[in-house]
Each structure stands twice: as structure tokens, then as C-alpha cells.
Coordinates of C-alpha atoms in Angstrom, one line a residue:
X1226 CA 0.0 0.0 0.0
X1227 CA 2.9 2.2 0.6
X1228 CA 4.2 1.6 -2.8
X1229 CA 1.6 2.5 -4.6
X1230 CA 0.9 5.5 -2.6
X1231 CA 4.2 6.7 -3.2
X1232 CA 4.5 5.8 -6.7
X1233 CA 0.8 8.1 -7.2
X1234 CA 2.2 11.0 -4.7
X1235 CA 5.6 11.0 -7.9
X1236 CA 3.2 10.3 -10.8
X1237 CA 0.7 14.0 -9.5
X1238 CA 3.7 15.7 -7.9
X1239 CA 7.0 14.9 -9.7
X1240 CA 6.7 13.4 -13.1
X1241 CA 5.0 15.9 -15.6
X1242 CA 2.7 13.3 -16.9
X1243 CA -0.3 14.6 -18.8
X1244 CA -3.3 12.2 -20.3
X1245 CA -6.2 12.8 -22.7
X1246 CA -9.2 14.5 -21.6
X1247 CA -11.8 13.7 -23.5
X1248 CA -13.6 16.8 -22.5
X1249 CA -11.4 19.3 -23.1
X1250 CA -10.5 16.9 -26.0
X1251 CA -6.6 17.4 -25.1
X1252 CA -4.0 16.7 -22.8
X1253 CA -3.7 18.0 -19.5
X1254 CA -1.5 17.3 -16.0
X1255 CA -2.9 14.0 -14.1
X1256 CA -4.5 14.5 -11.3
X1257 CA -5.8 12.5 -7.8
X1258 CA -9.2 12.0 -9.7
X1259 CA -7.6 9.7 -12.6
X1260 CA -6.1 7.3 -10.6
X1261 CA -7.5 3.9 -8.9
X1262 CA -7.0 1.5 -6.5
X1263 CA -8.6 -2.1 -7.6
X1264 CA -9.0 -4.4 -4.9
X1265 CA -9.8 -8.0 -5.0
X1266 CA -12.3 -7.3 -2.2
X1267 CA -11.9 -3.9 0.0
X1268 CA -13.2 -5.7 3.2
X1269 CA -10.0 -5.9 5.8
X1270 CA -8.0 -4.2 2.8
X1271 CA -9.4 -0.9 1.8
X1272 CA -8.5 0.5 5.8
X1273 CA -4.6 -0.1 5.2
X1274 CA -4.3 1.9 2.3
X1275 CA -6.1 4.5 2.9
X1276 CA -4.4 4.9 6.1
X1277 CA -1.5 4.6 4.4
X1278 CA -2.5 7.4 1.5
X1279 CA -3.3 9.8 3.9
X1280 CA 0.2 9.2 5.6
X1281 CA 1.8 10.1 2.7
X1282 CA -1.2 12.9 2.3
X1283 CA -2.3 11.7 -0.4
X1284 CA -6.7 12.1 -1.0
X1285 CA -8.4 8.9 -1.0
X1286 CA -11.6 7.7 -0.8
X1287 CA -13.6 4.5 -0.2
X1288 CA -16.8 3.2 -0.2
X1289 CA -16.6 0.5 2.8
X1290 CA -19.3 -1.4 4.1
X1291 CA -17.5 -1.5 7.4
X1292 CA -15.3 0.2 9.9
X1293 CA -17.1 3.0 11.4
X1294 CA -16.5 1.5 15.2
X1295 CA -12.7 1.0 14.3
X1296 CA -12.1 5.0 13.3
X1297 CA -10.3 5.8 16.2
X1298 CA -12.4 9.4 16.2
X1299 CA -15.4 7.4 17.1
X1300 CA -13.9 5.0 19.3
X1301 CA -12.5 8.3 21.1
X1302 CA -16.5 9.8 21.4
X1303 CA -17.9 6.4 22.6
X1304 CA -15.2 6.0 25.2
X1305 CA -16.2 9.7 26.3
X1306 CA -19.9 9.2 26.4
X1307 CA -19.4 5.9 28.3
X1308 CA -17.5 7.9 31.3
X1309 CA -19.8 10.6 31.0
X1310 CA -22.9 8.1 31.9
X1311 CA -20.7 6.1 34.4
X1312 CA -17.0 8.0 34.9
X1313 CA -16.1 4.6 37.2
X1314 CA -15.2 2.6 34.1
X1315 CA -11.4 2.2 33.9
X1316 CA -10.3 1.4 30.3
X1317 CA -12.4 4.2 28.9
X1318 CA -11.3 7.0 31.2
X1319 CA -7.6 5.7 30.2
X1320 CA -8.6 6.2 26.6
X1321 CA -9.8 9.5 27.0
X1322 CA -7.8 11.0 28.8
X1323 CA -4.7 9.4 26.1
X1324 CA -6.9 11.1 23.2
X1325 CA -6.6 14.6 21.6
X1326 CA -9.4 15.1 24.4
X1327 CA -7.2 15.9 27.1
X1328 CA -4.0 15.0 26.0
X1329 CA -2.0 12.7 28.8
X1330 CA 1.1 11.6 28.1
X1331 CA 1.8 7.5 29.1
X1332 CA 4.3 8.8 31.9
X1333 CA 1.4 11.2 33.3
X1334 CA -1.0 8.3 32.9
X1335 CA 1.5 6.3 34.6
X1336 CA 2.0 9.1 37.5
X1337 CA -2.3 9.5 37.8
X1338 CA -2.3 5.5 38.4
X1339 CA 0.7 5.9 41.5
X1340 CA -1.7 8.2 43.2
X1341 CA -4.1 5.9 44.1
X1342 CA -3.0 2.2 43.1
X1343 CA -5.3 0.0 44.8
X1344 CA -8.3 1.6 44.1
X1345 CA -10.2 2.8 41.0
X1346 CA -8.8 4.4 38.0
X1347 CA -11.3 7.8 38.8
X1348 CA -10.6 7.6 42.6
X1349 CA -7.1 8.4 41.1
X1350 CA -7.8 10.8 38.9
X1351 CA -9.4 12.9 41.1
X1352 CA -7.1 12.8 44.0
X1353 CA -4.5 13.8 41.5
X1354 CA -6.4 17.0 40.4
X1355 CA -6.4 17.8 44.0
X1356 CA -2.8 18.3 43.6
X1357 CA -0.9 21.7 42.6
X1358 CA 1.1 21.0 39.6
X1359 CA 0.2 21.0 36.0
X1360 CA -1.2 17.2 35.8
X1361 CA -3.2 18.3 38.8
X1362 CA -4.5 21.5 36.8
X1363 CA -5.0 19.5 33.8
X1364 CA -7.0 16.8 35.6
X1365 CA -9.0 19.3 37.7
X1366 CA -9.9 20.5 34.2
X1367 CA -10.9 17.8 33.2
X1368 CA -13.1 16.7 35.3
X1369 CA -14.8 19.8 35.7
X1370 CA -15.8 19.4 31.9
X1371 CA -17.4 16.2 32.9
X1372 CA -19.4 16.8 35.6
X1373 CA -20.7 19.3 33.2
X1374 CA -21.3 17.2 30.3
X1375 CA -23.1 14.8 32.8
X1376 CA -25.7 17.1 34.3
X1377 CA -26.1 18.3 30.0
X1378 CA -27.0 14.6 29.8
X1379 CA -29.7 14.4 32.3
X1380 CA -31.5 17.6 31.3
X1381 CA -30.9 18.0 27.6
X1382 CA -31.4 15.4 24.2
X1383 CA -28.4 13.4 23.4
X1384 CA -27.5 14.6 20.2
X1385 CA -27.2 18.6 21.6
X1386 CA -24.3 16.9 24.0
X1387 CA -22.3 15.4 21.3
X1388 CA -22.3 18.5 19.8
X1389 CA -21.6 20.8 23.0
X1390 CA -18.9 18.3 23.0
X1391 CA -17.2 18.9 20.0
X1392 CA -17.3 22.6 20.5
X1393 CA -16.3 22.8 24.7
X1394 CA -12.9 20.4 23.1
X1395 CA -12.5 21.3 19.4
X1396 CA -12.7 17.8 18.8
X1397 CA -14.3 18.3 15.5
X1398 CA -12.1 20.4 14.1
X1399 CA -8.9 18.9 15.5
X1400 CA -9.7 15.9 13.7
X1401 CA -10.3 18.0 10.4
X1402 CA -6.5 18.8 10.5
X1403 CA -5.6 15.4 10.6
X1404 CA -5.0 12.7 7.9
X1405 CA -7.9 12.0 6.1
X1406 CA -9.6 14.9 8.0
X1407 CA -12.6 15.5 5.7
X1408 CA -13.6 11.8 6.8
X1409 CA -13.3 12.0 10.3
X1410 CA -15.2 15.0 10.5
X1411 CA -17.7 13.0 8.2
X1412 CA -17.4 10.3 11.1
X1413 CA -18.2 12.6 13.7
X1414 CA -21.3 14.2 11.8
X1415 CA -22.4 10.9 11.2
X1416 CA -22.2 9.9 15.3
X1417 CA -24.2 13.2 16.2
X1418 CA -26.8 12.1 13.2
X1419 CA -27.3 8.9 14.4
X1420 CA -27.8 10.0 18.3
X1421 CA -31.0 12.5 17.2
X1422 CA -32.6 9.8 15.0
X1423 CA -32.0 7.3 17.8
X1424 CA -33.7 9.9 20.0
X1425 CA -36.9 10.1 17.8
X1426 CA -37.6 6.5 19.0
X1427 CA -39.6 5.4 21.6
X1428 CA -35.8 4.4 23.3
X1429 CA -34.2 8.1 24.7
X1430 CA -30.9 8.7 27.2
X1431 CA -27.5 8.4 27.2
X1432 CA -27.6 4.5 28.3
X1433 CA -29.8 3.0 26.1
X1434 CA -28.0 4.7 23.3
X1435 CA -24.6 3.1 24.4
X1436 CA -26.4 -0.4 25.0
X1437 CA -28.2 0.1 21.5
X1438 CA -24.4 0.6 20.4
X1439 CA -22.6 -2.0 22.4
X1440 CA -25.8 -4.4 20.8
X1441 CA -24.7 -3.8 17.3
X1442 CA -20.9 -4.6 17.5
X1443 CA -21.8 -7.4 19.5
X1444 CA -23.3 -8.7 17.0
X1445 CA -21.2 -7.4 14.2
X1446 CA -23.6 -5.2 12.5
X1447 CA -21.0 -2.0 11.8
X1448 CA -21.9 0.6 10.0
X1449 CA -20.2 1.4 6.7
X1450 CA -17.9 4.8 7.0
X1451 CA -19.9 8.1 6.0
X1452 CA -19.6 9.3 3.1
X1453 CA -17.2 12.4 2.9
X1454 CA -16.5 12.8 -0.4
X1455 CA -18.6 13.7 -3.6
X1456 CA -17.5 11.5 -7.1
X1457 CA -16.3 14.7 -8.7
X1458 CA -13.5 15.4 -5.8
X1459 CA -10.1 15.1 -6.8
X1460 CA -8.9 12.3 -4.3
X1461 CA -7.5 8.8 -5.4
X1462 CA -10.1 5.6 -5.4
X1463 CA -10.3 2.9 -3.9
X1464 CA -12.6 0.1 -5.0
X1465 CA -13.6 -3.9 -5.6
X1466 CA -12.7 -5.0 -8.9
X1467 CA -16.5 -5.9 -9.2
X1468 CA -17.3 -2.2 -8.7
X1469 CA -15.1 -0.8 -11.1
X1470 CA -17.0 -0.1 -15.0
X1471 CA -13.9 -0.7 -17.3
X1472 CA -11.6 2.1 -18.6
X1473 CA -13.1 4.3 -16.0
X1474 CA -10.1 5.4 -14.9
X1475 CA -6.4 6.5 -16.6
X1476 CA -4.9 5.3 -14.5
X1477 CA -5.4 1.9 -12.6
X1478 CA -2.8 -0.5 -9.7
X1479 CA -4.2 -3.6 -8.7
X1480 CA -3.0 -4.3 -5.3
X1481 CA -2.8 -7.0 -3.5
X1482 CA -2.0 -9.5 -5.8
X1483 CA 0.5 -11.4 -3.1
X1484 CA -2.1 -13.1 -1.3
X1485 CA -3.0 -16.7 -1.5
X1486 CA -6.4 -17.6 -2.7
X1487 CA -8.9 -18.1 -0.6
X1488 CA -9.4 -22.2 -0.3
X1489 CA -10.7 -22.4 3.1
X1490 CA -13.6 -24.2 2.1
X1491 CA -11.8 -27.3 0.9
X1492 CA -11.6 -27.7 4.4
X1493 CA -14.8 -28.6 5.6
X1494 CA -15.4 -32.4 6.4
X1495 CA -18.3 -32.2 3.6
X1496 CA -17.3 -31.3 -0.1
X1497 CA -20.2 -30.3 -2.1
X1498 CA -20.1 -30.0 -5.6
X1499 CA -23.2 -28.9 -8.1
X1500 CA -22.2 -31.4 -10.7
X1501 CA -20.1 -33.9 -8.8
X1502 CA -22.1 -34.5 -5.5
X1503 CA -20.5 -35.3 -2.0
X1504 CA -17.1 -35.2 -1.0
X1505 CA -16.8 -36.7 3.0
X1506 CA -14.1 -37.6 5.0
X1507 CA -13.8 -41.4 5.7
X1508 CA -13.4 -41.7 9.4
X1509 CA -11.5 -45.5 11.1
X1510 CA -13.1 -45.2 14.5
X1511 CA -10.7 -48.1 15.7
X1512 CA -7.7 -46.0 14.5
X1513 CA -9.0 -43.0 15.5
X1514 CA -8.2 -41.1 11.9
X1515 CA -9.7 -39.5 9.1
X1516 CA -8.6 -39.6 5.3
X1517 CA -10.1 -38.0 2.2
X1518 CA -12.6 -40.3 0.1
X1519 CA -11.7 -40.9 -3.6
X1520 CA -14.8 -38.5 -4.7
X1521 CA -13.6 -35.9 -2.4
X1522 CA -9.8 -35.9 -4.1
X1523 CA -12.0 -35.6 -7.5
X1524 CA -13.9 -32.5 -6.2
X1525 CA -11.4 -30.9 -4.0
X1526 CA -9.1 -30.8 -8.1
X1527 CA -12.5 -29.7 -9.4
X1528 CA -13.4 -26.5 -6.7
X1529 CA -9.9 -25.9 -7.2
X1530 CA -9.4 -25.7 -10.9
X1531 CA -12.9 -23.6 -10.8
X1532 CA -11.6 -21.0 -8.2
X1533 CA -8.4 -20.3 -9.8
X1534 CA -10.9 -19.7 -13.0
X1535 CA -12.7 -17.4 -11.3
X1536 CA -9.8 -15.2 -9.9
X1537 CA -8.3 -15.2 -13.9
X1538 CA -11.8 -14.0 -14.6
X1539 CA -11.4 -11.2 -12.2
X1540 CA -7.7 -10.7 -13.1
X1541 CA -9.3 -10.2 -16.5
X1542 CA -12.1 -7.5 -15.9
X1543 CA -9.2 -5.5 -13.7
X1544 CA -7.0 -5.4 -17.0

């Protein structure tokens, strides 16, 4: 992924190359918008290269059905909303207080945890603030914010604290100067959006919302990332071979193309095949061992012959 992304960042920024524009009906520089990213599949994949494009600050975008828990700006404003409906919860006052949110190095994390070690992680954070120095300042800070946010959260809807929350911290717009900022923001919108329409159920507060939350990735139902970016922006894309149309773009990389093939389904104990039938496992309970059948050998040859087809067929509508 890093390859690629600096290969594009030389091909926009260094080399002078122009292509045809069939509008203009002549040549002009290459830009972000005329390149692409094919993908065998962007599930797992697509995250990795864009994090790695906007490393190397390169626009991208992607279309994934998945990931909006794992964006660490979200992850940040769950962690937040859980301590602000119960502060007694260990790993995500660590988290916050790590973030952008308040900004704690791991020594000062380290030095809050010394105060109090046998008891809880908030027992410690408040005796710290109690004490004169800057981490004591910072933490008294702190927590006046959340006692704050708190009594918001009993009087007032859910969605108007998320965004009293972004403006009290800056949170919003810290993240906009970040890599890939445009998304995060989009990320954050999206959390704020999703909180009111939550809110126009029967189901209101602050808890049910994070159990409604903690429901879904429990039962891993994410939500695709939101959409930041309009087709006509000048950013790099990053999409399934199935999804691309075929000399849509200039200028195409397949990546990937050093995995292994997917055969985890010869696996099973139970080959089935449209044409050939079943394909078990003979088992010698007196031996205790299992060995392949003579039809499964025959269809494990045929689902594999008819896989590798189907990944030159893909190979094929890339090129």
C-alpha cells in the first residue's frame, strides 16, 4: 500500500505526466481523480491503504461497508460518552484521557495510576487534580468538563451533548486537520446524526444509546464509514474490482496480488459440488483417523481448478 501511494504522490507531484481529456478533448496534468486502486475485495484491505495514502497525504476515498467503530475518532466519542454516563469505568477513562481530548502523556498516565494504586482508575484521577502542579491542573480541568457534560446529559437530548462536546474540546475540528480529516469529520457528523434519530424512537438517554451501540458490535452489525467525499472530488479511489465499470479510470494499480487464494472451504469435512455430489471424509473409529474419500480428491481438483478460474476472470475485468 505504501508503494503504490508513493509511486501516485511521484506520478501528480513529480513526473509531468499529462493524459487525454476527453472533454477538453486534449492533454492536461494528471491529477488524484484519474487514478485507482482495484482491490480484489476492500473488506480488511481498503483501511490499510487509505491509512497509508493519507500518511503520505495523499486524497483517498472509499466506499466501505464497514469500519465506522474501528475510526479511532469514534472510538474516542464512545469512550467519552461511556465515562460521562458512568466515569467509574477504567479502560475508557484511560482512553480518554490518552486522546486529543485531554492530551495525557503514558508517563502522566502512569504518575495519575501511582496516586491511588489499589483503588479505582477515577478515585485516582481525582485525587490527582487535587494536587498543585500541572497534571493536577490539567486533571482538575478535566473533570470539571465532565461533571458538566453529565448534568447536560440528564437535562438536555443526546444529540445537543455530542455536539456541546465537539465545540467545549475542538474535537471536530482537531480531527479536520488530521490525515484524512474530511472523513473524520464525516465520522463525527455521522455519530451526532445517528444519536438525534436514535432519540426520535420510543428508546431516549444516554444508556440506552450506548447499549443500543454495544448491541450492534456485539453482534457485528457496523456501520459502513460516512460518506465524505462527492465523485467529482479530486482524491484517489479505492474500489472492488467488481465495482469498477472498465476504462473508468487512466490510471489503474491492482494491489494485493500477493495473497494466497482463498481455499478455506476445501476444508470442511463435507465437499459439495453442483455437478459432482458429496465429497466426505472417511473416518476408522478403531484408529481414531480421518482420510479423504476418492470422490472428495476428485472435487477438492475440481473446486480448485474452478476457483483459480474465477480469480483469472477477475484478473481479467481489472485489465
Amino acid at each position: 500500500a505504501r508503494l503504490i501511494g508513493l509511486e501516485i504522490r511521484r506520478l501528480v507531484e513529480e513526473s509531468g505526466c499529462k493524459i487525454w481529456d476527453k472533454q477538453l478533448k486534449g492533454y492536461r496534468p494528471i491529477a488524484y481523480r484519474d487514478i485507482v486502486i482495484l482491490l480484489r475485495a476492500t473488506y480488511g484491505r481498503a483501511n490499510a491503504y487509505l491509512e497509508q495514502l493519507r500518511q503520505l497525504d495523499v486524497p483517498a476515498y472509499a466506499e466501505l461497508g464497514t469500519g465506522y467503530f474501528q475510526a479511532t475518532e469514534v472510538q474516542t466519542m464512545l469512550s467519552l460518552l461511556q465515562i460521562i454516563d458512568n466515569p467509574r469505568q477504567d479502560i475508557p477513562l484511560a482512553a480518554v484521557l490518552r486522546s486529543p481530548l485531554v492530551g495525557l502523556d503514558g508517563a502522566e498516565l502512569a504518575d495519575v495510576r501511582r496516586t491511588l494504586p489499589n483503588q479505582s482508575f477515577y478515585a485516582a484521577l481525582v485525587a490527582t487534580s487535587e494536587q498543585p502542579d500541572q497534571l493536577g491542573e490539567k486533571t482538575k480541568r478535566f473533570l470539571g468538563e465532565l461533571m458538566r457534560w453529565r448534568e447536560q446529559a440528564r437535562r438536555n437530548n443526546l444529540a445537543d451533548l455530542i455536539w456541546q462536546i465537539y465545540r467545549d474540546t475542538g474535537y471536530y475540528i482537531s480531527v479536520g486537520a488530521m490525515p484524512g480529516g474530511a472523513q473524520r469529520q464525516a465520522n463525527l457528523r455521522a455519530l451526532h446524526d445517528r444519536a438525534r434519530q436514535y432519540e426520535q424512537t420510543s428508546f431516549r438517554g444516554l444508556f440506552r444509546f450506548l447499549r443500543f451501540i454495544e448491541r450492534l458490535q456485539a453482534e457485528q452489525s457496523d456501520l459502513g464509514t460516512a460518506p465524505a467525499l462527492g465523485e467529482n472530488e479530486d482524491v484517489v479511489r479505492i474500489m472492488s474490482v467488481h465495482k469498477s465499470k472498465g476504462r473508468e479510470f487512466p490510471v489503474v494499480f491492482m494491489g494485493s496480488l500477493g495473497n494466497q487464494f482463498n481455499l478455506q472451504d476445501l476444508r470442511r469435512d463435507l465437499l459439495i459440488h453442483k455437478d459432482l455430489g458429496l465429497g466426505p471424509l472417511a473416518v476408522n473409529l478403531e484408529q481414531r483417523v480421518r482420510y479423504p474419500t476418492l470422490p472428495r480428491l476428485v472435487i477438492e481438483q475440481r473446486l480448485v481448478l474452478e476457483t483459480l478460474s474465477e480469480e483469472l476472470r477477475v484478473l481479467y475485468v481489472a485489465l
